C-alpha atoms as a printed R data frame, in Angstrom:
    type eleno elety resid chain resno        x       y       z
1   ATOM     1    CA   MET     A     1  -99.000  91.438 -96.227
2   ATOM     2    CA   PHE     A     2  -96.336  89.736 -94.380
3   ATOM     3    CA   ALA     A     3  -92.799  88.311 -95.285
4   ATOM     4    CA   CYS     A     4  -91.442  85.756 -93.103
5   ATOM     5    CA   ASN     A     5  -87.817  85.600 -91.839
6   ATOM     6    CA   GLY     A     6  -86.160  83.285 -89.281
7   ATOM     7    CA   SER     A     7  -85.323  84.415 -85.937
8   ATOM     8    CA   PRO     A     8  -81.925  83.566 -84.002
9   ATOM     9    CA   ASN     A     9  -84.304  81.797 -81.305
10  ATOM    10    CA   GLY     A    10  -85.927  79.212 -83.576
11  ATOM    11    CA   GLY     A    11  -89.369  80.928 -84.080
12  ATOM    12    CA   ASP     A    12  -90.667  82.557 -87.216
13  ATOM    13    CA   VAL     A    13  -90.460  86.529 -87.396
14  ATOM    14    CA   LEU     A    14  -93.169  87.840 -89.508
15  ATOM    15    CA   ARG     A    15  -92.651  91.782 -90.519
16  ATOM    16    CA   ARG     A    16  -95.891  93.458 -91.596
17  ATOM    17    CA   LYS     A    17  -95.520  95.291 -95.058
18  ATOM    18    CA   THR     A    18  -97.511  98.533 -94.762
19  ATOM    19    CA   PRO     A    19  -96.376 102.004 -95.901
20  ATOM    20    CA   SER     A    20  -98.157 103.885 -93.292
21  ATOM    21    CA   ARG     A    21  -97.168 101.391 -90.495
22  ATOM    22    CA   LYS     A    22  -93.685 100.908 -88.692
23  ATOM    23    CA   ALA     A    23  -92.307  97.339 -88.972
24  ATOM    24    CA   GLU     A    24  -93.294  95.343 -85.956
25  ATOM    25    CA   ASP     A    25  -91.381  91.858 -85.520
26  ATOM    26    CA   SER     A    26  -93.716  89.053 -84.126
27  ATOM    27    CA   ILE     A    27  -92.549  85.741 -83.276
28  ATOM    28    CA   LYS     A    28  -94.207  82.242 -83.470
29  ATOM    29    CA   ALA     A    29  -94.320  80.476 -80.289
30  ATOM    30    CA   THR     A    30  -95.797  76.531 -80.331
31  ATOM    31    CA   CYS     A    31  -97.488  75.495 -77.291
32  ATOM    32    CA   LYS     A    32  -95.998  72.596 -76.157
33  ATOM    33    CA   VAL     A    33  -99.302  71.135 -74.662
34  ATOM    34    CA   CYS     A    34 -101.830  71.834 -77.561
35  ATOM    35    CA   GLY     A    35  -99.356  72.590 -80.766
36  ATOM    36    CA   HIS     A    36 -101.447  75.964 -81.089
37  ATOM    37    CA   ASP     A    37  -99.150  78.938 -82.501
38  ATOM    38    CA   VAL     A    38  -99.209  81.968 -80.888
39  ATOM    39    CA   MET     A    39  -97.845  85.280 -81.953
40  ATOM    40    CA   TYR     A    40  -96.120  87.654 -79.727
41  ATOM    41    CA   SER     A    41  -93.142  90.231 -79.805
42  ATOM    42    CA   PRO     A    42  -91.109  91.058 -76.922
43  ATOM    43    CA   GLN     A    43  -93.115  94.280 -76.147
44  ATOM    44    CA   ARG     A    44  -96.529  92.398 -76.826
45  ATOM    45    CA   THR     A    45  -96.151  89.118 -74.692
46  ATOM    46    CA   TRP     A    46  -99.890  89.262 -73.131
47  ATOM    47    CA   ASN     A    47 -100.597  86.581 -76.303
48  ATOM    48    CA   LEU     A    48  -98.966  84.219 -74.177
49  ATOM    49    CA   MET     A    49 -100.616  84.288 -70.971
50  ATOM    50    CA   ARG     A    50 -104.232  84.965 -73.089
51  ATOM    51    CA   HIS     A    51 -103.796  81.454 -74.690
52  ATOM    52    CA   VAL     A    52 -103.149  79.757 -71.271
53  ATOM    53    CA   TRP     A    53 -106.380  81.658 -69.928
54  ATOM    54    CA   ILE     A    54 -108.287  80.950 -72.750
55  ATOM    55    CA   MET     A    55 -107.241  77.383 -73.895
56  ATOM    56    CA   HIS     A    56 -105.914  75.752 -70.732
57  ATOM    57    CA   GLN     A    57 -106.951  77.227 -67.858
58  ATOM    58    CA   SER     A    58 -110.061  76.735 -66.029
59  ATOM    59    CA   SER     A    59 -109.346  79.567 -63.323
60  ATOM    60    CA   LYS     A    60 -110.286  82.709 -65.044
61  ATOM    61    CA   PRO     A    61 -108.726  86.340 -63.845
62  ATOM    62    CA   ASN     A    62 -112.482  87.606 -63.834
63  ATOM    63    CA   GLN     A    63 -115.760  87.094 -62.853
64  ATOM    64    CA   CYS     A    64 -119.372  88.502 -63.416
65  ATOM    65    CA   SER     A    65 -120.991  89.830 -59.740
66  ATOM    66    CA   ILE     A    66 -124.405  88.653 -60.871
67  ATOM    67    CA   CYS     A    67 -124.138  85.001 -61.845
68  ATOM    68    CA   GLY     A    68 -120.439  83.839 -61.880
69  ATOM    69    CA   TYR     A    69 -119.528  83.807 -65.348
70  ATOM    70    CA   SER     A    70 -115.896  83.788 -65.355
71  ATOM    71    CA   HIS     A    71 -113.337  84.594 -68.075
72  ATOM    72    CA   ILE     A    72 -110.798  87.397 -69.378
73  ATOM    73    CA   LYS     A    73 -111.995  90.841 -68.546
74  ATOM    74    CA   PRO     A    74 -113.251  91.694 -72.126
75  ATOM    75    CA   TYR     A    75 -115.105  88.555 -72.763
76  ATOM    76    CA   VAL     A    76 -116.860  89.310 -68.703
77  ATOM    77    CA   ARG     A    77 -117.461  92.745 -70.132
78  ATOM    78    CA   LYS     A    78 -119.224  91.471 -73.259
79  ATOM    79    CA   HIS     A    79 -121.151  88.977 -71.564
80  ATOM    80    CA   ILE     A    80 -122.390  91.759 -68.654
81  ATOM    81    CA   GLU     A    81 -123.314  94.129 -71.501
82  ATOM    82    CA   SER     A    82 -125.456  91.024 -73.037
83  ATOM    83    CA   GLN     A    83 -126.836  89.454 -70.258
84  ATOM    84    CA   HIS     A    84 -126.842  91.864 -67.394
85  ATOM    85    CA   LYS     A    85 -127.734  95.228 -69.643
86  ATOM    86    CA   HIS     A    86 -130.581  96.320 -67.505
87  ATOM    87    CA   ASP     A    87 -128.621  95.486 -64.132
88  ATOM    88    CA   SER     A    88 -126.858  98.462 -62.991
89  ATOM    89    CA   ASN     A    89 -125.327  96.310 -60.116
90  ATOM    90    CA   ALA     A    90 -123.595  94.042 -62.545
91  ATOM    91    CA   THR     A    91 -119.569  94.419 -62.417
92  ATOM    92    CA   ILE     A    92 -116.323  92.707 -63.159
93  ATOM    93    CA   ILE     A    93 -114.769  91.287 -59.860
94  ATOM    94    CA   ASP     A    94 -111.324  90.710 -59.935
95  ATOM    95    CA   LEU     A    95 -110.323  87.163 -58.947
96  ATOM    96    CA   LYS     A    96 -106.425  87.724 -59.526
97  ATOM    97    CA   SER     A    97 -104.201  86.260 -56.346
98  ATOM    98    CA   PRO     A    98 -100.617  85.159 -56.057
99  ATOM    99    CA   GLU     A    99 -102.120  81.422 -55.707
100 ATOM   100    CA   LEU     A   100 -103.649  81.878 -59.175
101 ATOM   101    CA   GLU     A   101 -100.520  83.380 -60.245
102 ATOM   102    CA   ALA     A   102  -98.621  80.728 -59.131
103 ATOM   103    CA   GLU     A   103 -100.952  78.221 -61.251
104 ATOM   104    CA   TRP     A   104 -100.851  80.407 -64.379
105 ATOM   105    CA   SER     A   105  -96.693  80.666 -64.412
106 ATOM   106    CA   GLN     A   106  -96.930  76.516 -64.177
107 ATOM   107    CA   LEU     A   107  -99.247  76.385 -67.149
108 ATOM   108    CA   LEU     A   108  -97.251  78.970 -68.855
109 ATOM   109    CA   ASP     A   109  -93.831  77.271 -68.455
110 ATOM   110    CA   GLN     A   110  -95.395  73.799 -69.478
111 ATOM   111    CA   CYS     A   111  -96.811  75.632 -72.533
112 ATOM   112    CA   PHE     A   112  -93.779  77.859 -73.836
113 ATOM   113    CA   GLY     A   113  -90.867  76.944 -71.453
114 ATOM   114    CA   VAL     A   114  -87.750  78.848 -72.275
115 ATOM   115    CA   THR     A   115  -89.852  81.579 -73.989
116 ATOM   116    CA   TYR     A   116  -91.710  82.190 -71.151
117 ATOM   117    CA   ARG     A   117  -89.018  81.973 -68.919
118 ATOM   118    CA   LYS     A   118  -87.286  84.398 -71.104
119 ATOM   119    CA   TRP     A   119  -90.340  86.832 -70.892
120 ATOM   120    CA   LYS     A   120  -90.514  86.220 -67.134
121 ATOM   121    CA   HIS     A   121  -87.215  87.474 -66.217
122 ATOM   122    CA   HIS     A   122  -87.427  90.413 -68.635
123 ATOM   123    CA   LYS     A   123  -90.559  91.524 -66.507
124 ATOM   124    CA   GLU     A   124  -89.240  90.927 -63.501
125 ATOM   125    CA   ASP     A   125  -86.021  93.170 -64.147
126 ATOM   126    CA   THR     A   126  -87.854  95.881 -65.531
127 ATOM   127    CA   GLN     A   127  -90.685  96.259 -63.535
128 ATOM   128    CA   HIS     A   128  -90.293  96.531 -59.789
129 ATOM   129    CA   THR     A   129  -94.051  97.282 -59.121
130 ATOM   130    CA   GLY     A   130  -94.682  94.596 -56.239
131 ATOM   131    CA   GLY     A   131  -97.792  93.593 -58.113
132 ATOM   132    CA   LEU     A   132  -98.802  90.283 -59.736
133 ATOM   133    CA   LEU     A   133  -96.983  89.688 -62.966
134 ATOM   134    CA   PHE     A   134  -99.951  89.133 -65.120
135 ATOM   135    CA   ASP     A   135 -102.834  91.490 -65.755
136 ATOM   136    CA   ASP     A   136 -105.277  91.138 -68.094
137 ATOM   137    CA   ASP     A   137 -105.863  94.760 -68.485
138 ATOM   138    CA   GLU     A   138 -103.101  94.303 -71.247
139 ATOM   139    CA   LEU     A   139 -105.509  92.109 -72.759
140 ATOM   140    CA   ARG     A   140 -107.150  94.752 -75.336
141 ATOM   141    CA   GLY     A   141 -109.896  96.453 -73.948
142 ATOM   142    CA   GLY     A   142 -108.488  96.169 -70.320
């Protein structure tokens, strides 16, 4: 069960009402390209990237080493388990590169604008890893 309150940034805040779980705030961002609503929280912003990868981006971050099927890591893993289960050489190839990251950043900005820019600056301020901004290991099952 959820209760809805207005958030100061214009998104709707949903609070989970369960006695066994701590309330977690989720914010609804609407994609400016397709109108799809995406729920995220400041601690779990991967939903914004997941939306771009699944709904708008032809260049996926991972690929099957056997047939070239590409998608986000959990989808490629399921693909390998179902299509290549008897092939021990089947692996997931990581396709992420600075060029793809730039493409994804541009799409995120087109889709979510201010919401994405706030997230990007927060990630840059808190994570000085020198690696790519987007890591699909954040996508459940990574």
